[in-house]
Short mmCIF file of C-alpha atoms in Angstrom, two decimals:
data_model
loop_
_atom_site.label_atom_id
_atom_site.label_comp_id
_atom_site.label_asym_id
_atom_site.label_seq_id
_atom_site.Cartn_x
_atom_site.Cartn_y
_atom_site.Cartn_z
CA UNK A 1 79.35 11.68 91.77
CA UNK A 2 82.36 10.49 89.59
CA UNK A 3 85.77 9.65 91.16
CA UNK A 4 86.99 12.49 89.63
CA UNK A 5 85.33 15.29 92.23
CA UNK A 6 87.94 14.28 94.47
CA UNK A 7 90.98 15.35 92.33
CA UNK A 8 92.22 18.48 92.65
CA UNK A 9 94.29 19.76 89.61
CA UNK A 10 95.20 22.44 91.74
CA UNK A 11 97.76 19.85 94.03
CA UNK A 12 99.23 18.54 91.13
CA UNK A 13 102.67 19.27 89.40
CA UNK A 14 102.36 19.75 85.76
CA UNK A 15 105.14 20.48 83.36
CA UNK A 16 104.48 23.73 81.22
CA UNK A 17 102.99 23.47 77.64
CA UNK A 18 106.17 24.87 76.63
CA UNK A 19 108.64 22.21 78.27
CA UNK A 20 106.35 19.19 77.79
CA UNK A 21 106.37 19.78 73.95
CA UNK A 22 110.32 19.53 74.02
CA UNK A 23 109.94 16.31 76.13
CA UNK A 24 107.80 14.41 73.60
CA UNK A 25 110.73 15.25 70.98
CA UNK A 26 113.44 13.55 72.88
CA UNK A 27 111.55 10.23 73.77
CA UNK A 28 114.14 6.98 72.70
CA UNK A 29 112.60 4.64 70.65
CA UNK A 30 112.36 1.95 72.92
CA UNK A 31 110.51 4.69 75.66
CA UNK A 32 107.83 5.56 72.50
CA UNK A 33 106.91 1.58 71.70
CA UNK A 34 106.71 1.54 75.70
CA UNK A 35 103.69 4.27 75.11
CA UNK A 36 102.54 2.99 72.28
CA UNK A 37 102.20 -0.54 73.89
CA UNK A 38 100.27 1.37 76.67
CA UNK A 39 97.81 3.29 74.35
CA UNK A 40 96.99 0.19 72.58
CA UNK A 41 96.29 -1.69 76.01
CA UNK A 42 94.00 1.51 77.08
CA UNK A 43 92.43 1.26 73.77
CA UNK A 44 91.04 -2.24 73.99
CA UNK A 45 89.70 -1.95 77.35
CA UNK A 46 86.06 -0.71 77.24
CA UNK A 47 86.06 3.02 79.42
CA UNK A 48 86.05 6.73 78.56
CA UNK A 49 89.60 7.36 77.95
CA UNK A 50 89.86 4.26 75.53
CA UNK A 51 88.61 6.10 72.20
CA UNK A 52 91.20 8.83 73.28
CA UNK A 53 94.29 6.27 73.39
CA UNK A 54 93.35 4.82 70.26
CA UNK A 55 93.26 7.66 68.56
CA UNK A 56 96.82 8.43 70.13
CA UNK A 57 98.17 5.00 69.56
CA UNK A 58 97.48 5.50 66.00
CA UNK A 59 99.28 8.42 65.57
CA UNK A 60 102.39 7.52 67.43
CA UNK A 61 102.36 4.29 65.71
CA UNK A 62 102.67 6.33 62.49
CA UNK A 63 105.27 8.48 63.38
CA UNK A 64 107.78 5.85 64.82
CA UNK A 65 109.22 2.92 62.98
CA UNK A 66 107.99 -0.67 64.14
CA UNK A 67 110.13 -2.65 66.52
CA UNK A 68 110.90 -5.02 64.07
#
């Protein structure tokens, strides 16, 4: 048994496909390096989602300018 049996995706309040897609557009800057920084963190910690954020951190990380 995983932790995951436990979760039902049935209780929980997710945005449309539609409306989440416009979301992602109107991130600031600062609130995509905020992400980013969290992907990369995911990414270097040894678990099943981390191949996941690093393949996300990589592409957000080419789509935004750096921070400096």
């Amino acid at each position: 048994m995983d932790d995951y049996d436990v979760f039902d995706l049935q209780d929980s309040d997710f945005a449309p496909v539609e409306a989440t897609g416009r979301r992602l557009a109107l991130l600031t800057l600062e609130e995509a390096h905020d992400l980013l920084r969290l992907l990369v963190t995911l990414a270097q910690e040894s678990g099943p989602v981390s191949p996941e954020a690093d393949r996300l951190a990589k592409e957000i990380a080419a789509r935004i300018p750096s921070e400096n």
